[in-house]
Short mmCIF file of C-alpha atoms in Angstrom, two decimals:
data_model
loop_
_atom_site.label_atom_id
_atom_site.label_comp_id
_atom_site.label_asym_id
_atom_site.label_seq_id
_atom_site.Cartn_x
_atom_site.Cartn_y
_atom_site.Cartn_z
CA MET E 1 -20.89 18.73 12.47
CA ILE E 2 -20.55 15.70 10.19
CA VAL E 3 -22.39 15.89 6.90
CA ASP E 4 -23.52 12.43 5.85
CA LYS E 5 -23.90 10.95 2.38
CA THR E 6 -27.49 12.08 1.95
CA ASP E 7 -26.86 15.72 2.90
CA ARG E 8 -24.84 17.47 0.23
CA THR E 9 -25.71 21.06 1.21
CA THR E 10 -22.67 23.10 2.12
CA ASN E 11 -22.69 25.53 5.01
CA ILE E 12 -20.00 27.96 3.90
CA GLY E 13 -20.86 30.69 6.40
CA GLY E 14 -19.14 34.07 6.56
CA ASP E 15 -19.05 36.47 3.63
CA ALA E 16 -21.11 35.23 0.70
CA VAL E 17 -18.63 36.67 -1.78
CA GLN E 18 -15.75 34.62 -0.42
CA PRO E 19 -14.36 32.10 -2.86
CA LYS E 20 -14.83 28.53 -1.81
CA LEU E 21 -12.13 25.96 -1.03
CA VAL E 22 -13.05 22.29 -1.37
CA LEU E 23 -10.42 20.38 0.57
CA HIS E 24 -10.33 16.64 -0.11
CA ALA E 25 -8.29 15.49 2.88
CA GLY E 26 -8.00 11.79 2.03
CA PRO E 27 -7.04 9.76 3.86
CA GLY E 28 -4.71 7.50 1.88
CA LYS E 29 -5.93 4.09 0.67
CA THR E 30 -9.46 5.37 0.14
CA GLY E 31 -9.38 5.82 -3.61
CA THR E 32 -7.41 9.07 -3.55
CA SER E 33 -5.46 8.18 -6.70
CA ALA E 34 -8.69 7.49 -8.58
CA ILE E 35 -10.22 10.76 -7.37
CA GLN E 36 -7.16 12.76 -8.32
CA LYS E 37 -6.92 11.21 -11.77
CA TRP E 38 -10.61 11.93 -12.35
CA LEU E 39 -10.13 15.54 -11.25
CA THR E 40 -7.08 15.90 -13.50
CA ASP E 41 -8.93 14.41 -16.48
CA SER E 42 -11.92 16.72 -15.79
CA LYS E 43 -9.82 19.87 -15.39
CA ASP E 44 -11.23 21.71 -18.41
CA LEU E 45 -14.81 20.73 -17.66
CA LEU E 46 -14.37 21.82 -14.05
CA LYS E 47 -13.08 25.21 -15.14
CA ASN E 48 -16.15 25.73 -17.32
CA ASP E 49 -18.27 25.19 -14.18
CA GLY E 50 -16.20 27.60 -12.08
CA TYR E 51 -13.96 25.06 -10.36
CA ASP E 52 -10.17 25.30 -10.50
CA TYR E 53 -8.16 22.14 -9.84
CA PRO E 54 -4.50 23.22 -10.07
CA GLU E 55 -2.30 20.64 -11.72
CA PRO E 56 -0.13 18.56 -9.36
CA SER E 57 3.48 19.71 -9.17
CA VAL E 58 4.49 16.31 -10.60
CA PRO E 59 1.80 15.55 -13.22
CA GLY E 60 0.88 11.91 -13.65
CA THR E 61 1.79 10.75 -10.16
CA PHE E 62 -1.67 11.47 -8.71
CA SER E 63 -0.10 12.33 -5.37
CA GLY E 64 -2.24 15.41 -4.91
CA ASN E 65 -2.02 19.04 -5.93
CA ALA E 66 -1.20 20.76 -2.63
CA SER E 67 2.35 19.55 -2.14
CA GLU E 68 3.72 23.01 -1.21
CA LEU E 69 1.08 23.41 1.49
CA ILE E 70 1.63 19.87 2.77
CA GLN E 71 5.38 20.43 2.90
CA ILE E 72 4.85 23.34 5.26
CA LEU E 73 2.36 21.49 7.45
CA LEU E 74 4.63 18.45 7.78
CA ALA E 75 7.70 20.50 8.73
CA PRO E 76 9.81 19.16 11.64
CA PRO E 77 8.26 19.49 15.11
CA ASP E 78 10.67 22.23 16.13
CA VAL E 79 9.07 24.63 13.61
CA SER E 80 6.74 26.82 15.69
CA ASP E 81 3.29 28.09 14.78
CA VAL E 82 4.71 31.63 14.79
CA ASP E 83 7.20 30.66 12.08
CA MET E 84 4.71 28.56 10.15
CA ALA E 85 1.83 31.04 9.97
CA PRO E 86 3.49 33.47 7.50
CA GLU E 87 4.42 30.60 5.21
CA LEU E 88 0.85 29.32 5.26
CA ASP E 89 -0.48 32.83 4.56
CA LYS E 90 1.84 33.17 1.59
CA ILE E 91 0.77 29.87 0.01
CA LEU E 92 -2.92 30.45 0.67
CA ALA E 93 -2.75 33.97 -0.75
CA SER E 94 -1.14 32.61 -3.90
CA TYR E 95 -3.96 30.06 -4.20
CA ARG E 96 -6.54 32.84 -3.94
CA ASN E 97 -4.76 35.05 -6.46
CA ASP E 98 -4.45 32.18 -8.94
CA LEU E 99 -8.14 31.38 -8.44
CA ALA E 100 -9.09 34.98 -9.23
CA GLN E 101 -7.01 34.91 -12.40
CA SER E 102 -8.70 31.70 -13.48
CA HIS E 103 -12.11 33.44 -13.20
CA CYS E 104 -13.34 30.54 -11.07
CA SER E 105 -15.11 30.75 -7.73
CA THR E 106 -14.13 27.39 -6.22
CA LEU E 107 -10.65 26.00 -5.59
CA ILE E 108 -10.17 22.24 -5.26
CA LEU E 109 -7.23 20.87 -3.29
CA SER E 110 -6.77 17.12 -2.92
CA ASN E 111 -3.99 15.46 -0.96
CA GLU E 112 -4.19 12.37 1.22
CA LEU E 113 -1.53 13.72 3.59
CA PHE E 114 -3.85 16.35 5.11
CA SER E 115 -5.20 13.62 7.37
CA SER E 116 -1.64 12.92 8.58
CA VAL E 117 -1.07 16.46 9.86
CA ASN E 118 -1.12 16.80 13.64
CA ARG E 119 -3.98 18.45 15.50
CA ASN E 120 -2.30 21.78 16.29
CA ARG E 121 -1.21 22.40 12.73
CA LEU E 122 -4.58 21.49 11.28
CA HIS E 123 -6.11 24.00 13.66
CA LEU E 124 -3.59 26.60 12.49
CA LEU E 125 -4.44 25.80 8.86
CA LYS E 126 -8.13 26.31 9.58
CA GLU E 127 -7.41 29.70 11.16
CA ARG E 128 -5.32 30.89 8.21
CA ILE E 129 -7.89 29.70 5.64
CA ALA E 130 -10.85 31.47 7.28
CA PRO E 131 -10.14 35.04 6.08
CA LEU E 132 -9.57 33.90 2.50
CA PHE E 133 -11.94 31.03 1.72
CA ALA E 134 -15.19 29.44 2.72
CA LEU E 135 -14.04 25.93 3.52
CA ASP E 136 -15.68 22.60 2.74
CA VAL E 137 -13.73 19.51 3.88
CA ILE E 138 -14.37 16.08 2.33
CA LEU E 139 -13.24 12.76 3.82
CA VAL E 140 -13.68 9.33 2.29
CA VAL E 141 -14.47 6.77 4.98
CA ARG E 142 -13.29 3.17 4.73
CA GLU E 143 -13.82 0.48 7.33
CA PRO E 144 -10.65 0.00 9.41
CA TYR E 145 -9.76 -3.60 8.54
CA GLY E 146 -9.67 -2.96 4.82
CA TRP E 147 -7.95 0.38 5.34
CA LEU E 148 -5.17 -1.09 7.48
CA TRP E 149 -4.73 -4.13 5.22
CA SER E 150 -4.39 -1.82 2.23
CA ALA E 151 -1.96 0.43 4.13
CA TRP E 152 0.15 -2.62 5.00
CA GLY E 153 0.15 -3.66 1.36
CA GLN E 154 1.25 -0.19 0.29
CA CYS E 155 4.12 -0.28 2.79
CA VAL E 156 5.19 -3.70 1.51
CA LYS E 157 4.95 -2.46 -2.06
CA ARG E 158 6.60 0.93 -1.66
CA LEU E 159 8.43 1.21 1.68
CA GLY E 160 10.20 -2.12 2.11
CA GLU E 161 7.91 -3.42 4.87
CA ALA E 162 8.91 -6.98 5.77
CA ASP E 163 6.63 -7.77 8.72
CA PRO E 164 3.45 -9.85 8.37
CA PHE E 165 0.12 -8.06 8.75
CA ILE E 166 -0.37 -8.61 12.49
CA PRO E 167 2.92 -7.01 13.68
CA PHE E 168 2.32 -4.15 11.26
CA LEU E 169 -1.22 -3.76 12.58
CA GLU E 170 0.01 -3.52 16.16
CA ARG E 171 2.23 -0.60 15.16
CA ALA E 172 -0.19 1.18 12.84
CA VAL E 173 -3.69 0.71 14.22
CA GLY E 174 -3.65 4.12 15.90
CA PHE E 175 -3.26 5.88 12.56
CA TYR E 176 -6.87 5.09 11.68
CA GLU E 177 -8.19 7.18 14.54
CA GLN E 178 -5.74 9.96 13.71
CA ALA E 179 -6.85 9.98 10.08
CA TYR E 180 -10.50 10.57 10.98
CA ALA E 181 -10.93 11.80 14.55
CA THR E 182 -8.46 14.68 14.21
CA VAL E 183 -10.08 16.03 11.05
CA LEU E 184 -13.56 15.67 12.54
CA ASP E 185 -12.49 17.49 15.71
CA ILE E 186 -10.94 20.44 13.88
CA PHE E 187 -13.22 21.13 10.91
CA ASP E 188 -16.95 21.82 10.71
CA PRO E 189 -18.67 20.87 8.50
CA VAL E 190 -17.06 17.71 7.14
CA THR E 191 -18.67 15.81 4.30
CA LEU E 192 -18.20 12.05 4.70
CA ILE E 193 -18.28 9.78 1.66
CA PRO E 194 -18.33 5.99 2.09
CA TYR E 195 -15.51 4.21 0.29
CA SER E 196 -16.81 2.26 -2.68
CA ARG E 197 -15.02 1.40 -5.89
CA ASP E 198 -18.22 1.68 -7.94
CA ALA E 199 -19.83 4.73 -6.31
CA LEU E 200 -16.84 6.74 -5.05
CA LEU E 201 -16.56 9.18 -7.95
CA PHE E 202 -20.34 9.54 -8.17
CA ASP E 203 -20.47 10.49 -4.50
CA MET E 204 -17.47 12.79 -4.86
CA ALA E 205 -19.14 14.67 -7.71
CA LYS E 206 -22.37 15.03 -5.71
CA ALA E 207 -20.46 16.26 -2.66
CA MET E 208 -18.85 18.97 -4.78
CA GLY E 209 -22.15 20.02 -6.37
CA LEU E 210 -21.32 18.50 -9.77
CA ASP E 211 -23.43 16.42 -12.13
CA PRO E 212 -22.05 12.83 -11.95
CA VAL E 213 -23.39 12.01 -15.43
CA LEU E 214 -21.84 15.07 -17.06
CA TYR E 215 -18.53 14.27 -15.38
CA GLN E 216 -18.66 10.64 -16.56
CA THR E 217 -18.09 9.19 -13.11
CA GLU E 218 -19.39 5.76 -14.08
CA ALA E 219 -16.88 5.36 -16.91
CA ALA E 220 -14.04 6.71 -14.78
CA SER E 221 -14.86 4.29 -11.95
CA VAL E 222 -14.02 1.20 -14.01
CA GLN E 223 -10.37 2.26 -14.32
CA THR E 224 -7.92 0.66 -11.93
CA ILE E 225 -5.52 3.21 -10.46
CA ASN E 226 -2.72 2.08 -8.17
CA ARG E 227 -4.19 -1.39 -7.68
CA SER E 228 -3.45 -3.29 -4.53
CA MET E 229 -1.28 -6.40 -4.56
CA THR E 230 -2.77 -9.85 -4.26
CA ALA E 231 -2.12 -11.78 -1.05
CA ASP E 232 0.40 -13.99 -2.85
CA GLU E 233 2.20 -11.00 -4.35
CA LEU E 234 2.43 -9.47 -0.88
CA GLU E 235 4.01 -12.63 0.49
CA ILE E 236 6.58 -12.61 -2.30
CA LEU E 237 7.40 -8.92 -1.86
CA ARG E 238 7.56 -9.18 1.92
CA ARG E 239 10.14 -11.94 1.71
CA ILE E 240 12.13 -10.01 -0.86
CA ASN E 241 12.08 -7.02 1.51
CA ARG E 242 13.27 -9.28 4.28
CA ILE E 243 16.28 -10.36 2.26
CA ASN E 244 17.47 -7.02 0.89
CA GLY E 245 15.70 -4.28 2.87
CA ASN E 246 15.81 -1.89 -0.09
CA PRO E 247 12.42 -0.25 -0.85
CA SER E 248 13.45 0.59 -4.40
CA ILE E 249 13.69 -3.12 -5.17
CA SER E 250 10.14 -3.92 -4.08
CA GLN E 251 8.90 -0.82 -5.91
CA ARG E 252 10.40 -1.99 -9.19
CA ILE E 253 9.13 -5.52 -8.76
CA SER E 254 5.61 -4.47 -7.75
CA ASP E 255 5.43 -2.05 -10.68
CA TYR E 256 6.41 -4.90 -12.99
CA LEU E 257 3.80 -7.25 -11.56
CA ILE E 258 1.08 -4.58 -11.83
CA GLU E 259 2.09 -3.75 -15.39
CA GLN E 260 1.96 -7.39 -16.42
CA SER E 261 -1.39 -8.04 -14.76
CA PRO E 262 -3.16 -4.72 -14.09
CA ASP E 263 -6.56 -6.30 -13.46
CA ALA E 264 -5.53 -9.00 -11.01
CA VAL E 265 -8.30 -9.51 -8.45
CA THR E 266 -7.15 -8.71 -4.95
CA GLY E 267 -8.48 -9.67 -1.56
CA MET E 268 -7.49 -9.72 2.07
CA VAL E 269 -7.09 -12.49 4.61
CA ILE E 270 -9.37 -12.06 7.62
CA ASP E 271 -7.84 -12.87 11.00
CA PRO E 272 -10.00 -12.95 14.17
CA GLY E 273 -7.18 -11.61 16.33
CA ALA E 274 -6.72 -8.67 14.02
CA MET E 275 -10.46 -8.02 14.06
CA ALA E 276 -10.50 -7.91 17.85
CA LEU E 277 -7.51 -5.58 18.05
CA ILE E 278 -9.01 -3.19 15.50
CA GLN E 279 -12.36 -3.13 17.25
CA LYS E 280 -10.68 -2.38 20.58
CA CYS E 281 -8.50 0.43 19.25
CA CYS E 282 -10.84 1.97 16.68
CA GLY E 283 -14.15 1.57 18.49
CA PRO E 284 -14.61 5.24 19.54
CA VAL E 285 -13.98 6.74 16.12
CA LEU E 286 -16.06 3.99 14.46
CA THR E 287 -18.99 4.98 16.68
CA ARG E 288 -18.68 8.57 15.48
CA LEU E 289 -18.40 7.61 11.83
CA ARG E 290 -21.34 5.20 11.97
CA LYS E 291 -23.67 8.02 13.00
CA SER E 292 -23.40 9.23 9.42
CA ILE E 293 -22.53 5.94 7.67
CA PRO E 294 -24.44 3.19 9.54
CA ASN E 295 -23.29 0.36 7.25
CA LEU E 296 -19.59 0.93 8.00
CA ASP E 297 -19.03 -2.70 8.98
CA MET E 298 -15.82 -4.69 9.04
CA PRO E 299 -15.65 -7.92 6.98
CA ARG E 300 -16.91 -11.11 8.54
CA THR E 301 -14.44 -13.21 10.49
CA GLY E 302 -13.05 -16.21 8.66
CA THR E 303 -13.89 -14.99 5.18
CA ILE E 304 -12.02 -13.45 2.31
CA SER E 305 -13.37 -10.10 1.16
CA ASP E 306 -13.65 -11.25 -2.45
CA GLU E 307 -14.70 -14.86 -2.85
CA ASN E 308 -13.62 -14.77 -6.49
CA GLU E 309 -10.01 -13.94 -5.67
CA ARG E 310 -7.53 -15.88 -7.75
CA PRO E 311 -3.80 -15.56 -7.16
CA ILE E 312 -1.76 -13.96 -9.87
CA VAL E 313 0.58 -16.26 -11.76
CA ILE E 314 4.25 -15.70 -11.03
CA GLY E 315 5.90 -17.35 -14.00
CA LEU E 316 9.52 -18.01 -14.76
CA ASP E 317 9.86 -14.82 -16.79
CA ALA E 318 8.65 -12.82 -13.80
CA MET E 319 11.04 -14.69 -11.55
CA GLU E 320 13.91 -13.90 -13.93
CA TYR E 321 12.99 -10.24 -13.73
CA ILE E 322 12.80 -10.42 -9.92
CA ALA E 323 16.17 -12.15 -9.71
CA THR E 324 17.71 -9.56 -12.04
CA VAL E 325 16.40 -6.67 -9.94
CA ILE E 326 17.52 -8.21 -6.66
CA GLN E 327 20.93 -9.06 -8.06
CA SER E 328 21.39 -5.44 -9.17
CA ASP E 329 21.21 -4.26 -5.55
CA ASP E 330 24.69 -3.88 -4.02
CA SER E 331 23.36 -4.54 -0.53
CA VAL E 332 22.20 -8.06 -1.39
CA ARG E 333 24.36 -9.11 -4.34
CA HIS E 334 27.09 -10.57 -2.16
CA HIS E 335 24.54 -12.80 -0.42
CA LEU E 336 23.33 -14.20 -3.72
CA VAL E 337 26.84 -14.72 -5.04
CA ARG E 338 27.75 -16.54 -1.84
CA LEU E 339 24.58 -18.60 -2.10
CA HIS E 340 25.46 -19.65 -5.64
CA GLN E 341 29.04 -20.51 -4.70
CA MET E 342 27.96 -22.57 -1.74
CA LEU E 343 25.39 -24.51 -3.74
CA SER E 344 27.76 -25.08 -6.62
CA SER E 345 30.40 -26.59 -4.33
CA GLU E 346 28.18 -28.55 -1.96
CA ILE E 347 28.79 -32.24 -1.38
CA PRO E 348 26.20 -34.41 -3.18
CA GLN E 349 23.16 -34.74 -0.99
CA SER E 350 23.18 -38.54 -1.44
CA ASN E 351 26.14 -38.65 0.96
CA TYR E 352 23.82 -37.51 3.75
CA ASP E 353 20.92 -39.88 3.15
CA ASP E 354 21.04 -41.22 6.70
CA LEU E 355 21.47 -37.79 8.33
CA ILE E 356 18.97 -35.47 6.65
CA PRO E 357 15.28 -35.74 5.71
CA PRO E 358 14.60 -36.76 2.11
CA ASP E 359 12.86 -33.43 1.42
CA PHE E 360 15.71 -31.29 2.78
CA ASP E 361 16.62 -28.48 0.37
CA PRO E 362 19.78 -26.46 1.06
CA VAL E 363 18.47 -23.44 -0.86
CA ILE E 364 15.31 -23.30 1.23
CA TYR E 365 17.34 -23.82 4.40
CA LEU E 366 19.55 -20.83 3.62
CA LEU E 367 16.64 -18.58 2.71
CA LEU E 368 14.80 -19.52 5.90
CA ASN E 369 17.85 -19.11 8.11
CA GLN E 370 19.47 -15.83 7.18
CA ASP E 371 22.12 -16.14 9.89
CA VAL E 372 23.43 -19.29 8.20
CA LEU E 373 23.55 -17.52 4.85
CA ASN E 374 25.29 -14.51 6.41
CA ALA E 375 27.83 -16.74 8.14
CA GLY E 376 28.78 -18.38 4.84
CA VAL E 377 28.70 -21.96 6.16
CA ASP E 378 27.57 -24.98 4.23
CA PRO E 379 23.77 -25.37 4.73
CA THR E 380 23.74 -29.15 4.81
CA GLU E 381 26.61 -29.36 7.26
CA HIS E 382 25.00 -26.73 9.46
CA PHE E 383 21.67 -28.55 9.50
CA ILE E 384 23.31 -31.82 10.49
CA SER E 385 25.49 -30.25 13.19
CA TYR E 386 23.08 -27.69 14.63
CA GLY E 387 19.88 -27.04 12.73
CA LYS E 388 18.29 -30.46 13.13
CA ALA E 389 18.70 -30.46 16.90
CA HIS E 390 17.32 -26.94 17.20
CA GLY E 391 14.34 -27.54 14.95
CA ARG E 392 15.45 -25.13 12.22
CA PRO E 393 12.96 -24.92 9.32
CA TYR E 394 14.16 -26.44 6.06
CA LYS E 395 11.12 -26.71 3.77
CA ARG E 396 8.00 -24.85 2.82
CA PRO E 397 4.81 -26.57 4.01
CA ARG E 398 2.12 -27.03 1.43
CA ARG E 399 -0.69 -24.48 1.60
CA ALA E 400 -2.99 -26.96 3.35
CA GLU E 401 -0.54 -27.00 6.28
CA ALA E 402 -0.40 -23.21 6.51
CA PRO E 403 -3.56 -21.88 8.20
CA SER E 404 -3.24 -18.30 6.95
CA HIS E 405 -1.14 -15.81 5.07
CA LEU E 406 -0.92 -14.04 8.40
CA SER E 407 0.96 -16.92 9.96
CA ASP E 408 4.71 -16.46 10.04
CA ASN E 409 5.50 -19.79 11.62
CA GLY E 410 6.17 -21.65 8.40
CA PRO E 411 9.32 -21.51 6.31
CA ASP E 412 9.96 -18.17 4.77
CA ILE E 413 10.24 -18.69 1.02
CA MET E 414 8.00 -18.66 -1.98
CA PRO E 415 5.42 -21.30 -3.04
CA GLU E 416 6.56 -24.45 -4.76
CA VAL E 417 6.74 -24.80 -8.54
CA THR E 418 4.17 -26.70 -10.53
CA GLU E 419 5.09 -29.12 -13.29
CA ASN E 420 5.60 -27.31 -16.62
CA PRO E 421 4.69 -23.87 -15.28
CA PRO E 422 2.54 -21.83 -17.69
CA ALA E 423 3.78 -18.69 -19.40
CA PHE E 424 3.31 -15.46 -17.49
CA GLY E 425 -0.22 -14.21 -18.05
CA GLY E 426 -1.65 -17.65 -18.69
CA GLU E 427 -3.55 -19.86 -16.27
CA ARG E 428 -3.70 -18.09 -12.93
CA VAL E 429 -1.80 -20.42 -10.64
CA ILE E 430 1.29 -20.00 -8.54
CA ALA E 431 4.32 -21.04 -10.56
CA LEU E 432 7.70 -20.39 -8.96
CA PRO E 433 11.09 -22.07 -9.32
CA GLU E 434 11.39 -24.75 -6.68
CA ARG E 435 15.12 -24.22 -6.21
CA TRP E 436 16.54 -20.72 -6.35
CA ASN E 437 19.95 -22.05 -7.43
CA GLU E 438 18.44 -22.74 -10.86
CA VAL E 439 17.74 -19.04 -11.23
CA MET E 440 21.09 -18.06 -9.76
CA GLN E 441 22.99 -20.43 -12.04
CA HIS E 442 21.12 -18.97 -15.01
CA PHE E 443 22.29 -15.47 -14.15
CA ALA E 444 25.79 -16.65 -13.27
CA ARG E 445 26.09 -18.05 -16.80
CA ARG E 446 24.81 -14.78 -18.25
CA ARG E 447 27.35 -12.74 -16.27
CA SER E 448 30.35 -14.95 -17.14
#
């Protein structure tokens, strides 16, 4: 049975004296960080009301407080149920003992990875919980386009994802059904909460039988936890990932951008092809979810989810930080050194006036054609001898020429610089160095 937003009664069943386990199963990218921070901040108040929310094993990361349990459930596939059951029993028994010592009657576990556990192991978890706790499972439901866009952004930000949204979507679209259908098939009841930045904590408190006013859900909802990247930031990070392939680099850069502009307004680009693919693959589970949340609609085709979106400024100080971080990575440093050497020794472009377009830029050509950079050949000579005949890209089209952030047909570098770019944090426009060699020369001087 699915319990919808208007029905907050909990059918615990079984022995009335059993302690209760509220299991917030995620999934990820549905406000889990905000929920977990709110639960952590409300820990003392919760305990006064008989709820125990054990502190996460790594406080402050808001990654959930059931990491030991998740670690068992996500063990390699060759670990059998027979081997796993005693480990689950041990962890669950420790939860119950700790709950008794806390003099509380309800245990709260929150971890977005529960929705990533496979069907058989979730069923095993349910079986091992039954003798110890009356179980109430909570899922936050987000429409699939926004969920997948946000998941793509998280992978770009944290996991070194370099693909545009559409190729990522083709690989990941099935995870939406797994995140919801599996949990709905295994557990009964399941309380579904619609994803909403403004009402999420209010609904979470109501689902748990708490007073939203007493738990200050309105004030907590205005905080931004683990904000998403803007579309322009994602383009920058994706191209950085493409060059170096080191997730730690994009993590450091994204953390810096978020720290410098924590309230940047984000949005997502809507692509009709993506909409059609999502509808085809997620239709069955959407039908199930809409029985409880009828207004679970995907964004309209051809629009941006937030009409007030403004791109974050990427100023020269941010670019210096980005260049410093990239240059510190051993896997990419030799490429940048080679790039600087090649540009420093190139023949003056005026010698090629009759052979190359007037807007040809050797830096852009190298960044767009990684094989040329890797080969260590002169970019201008390569373009004249091979690139021009083969239609190699050599410049970034202006935004008016690029139909969408989802298009990967255009040259693969960052937006062009404006005249006299503003300081970081000023007017919210794109402001990037037009030629990367200026940045590289700056750091070459600093290193010499």
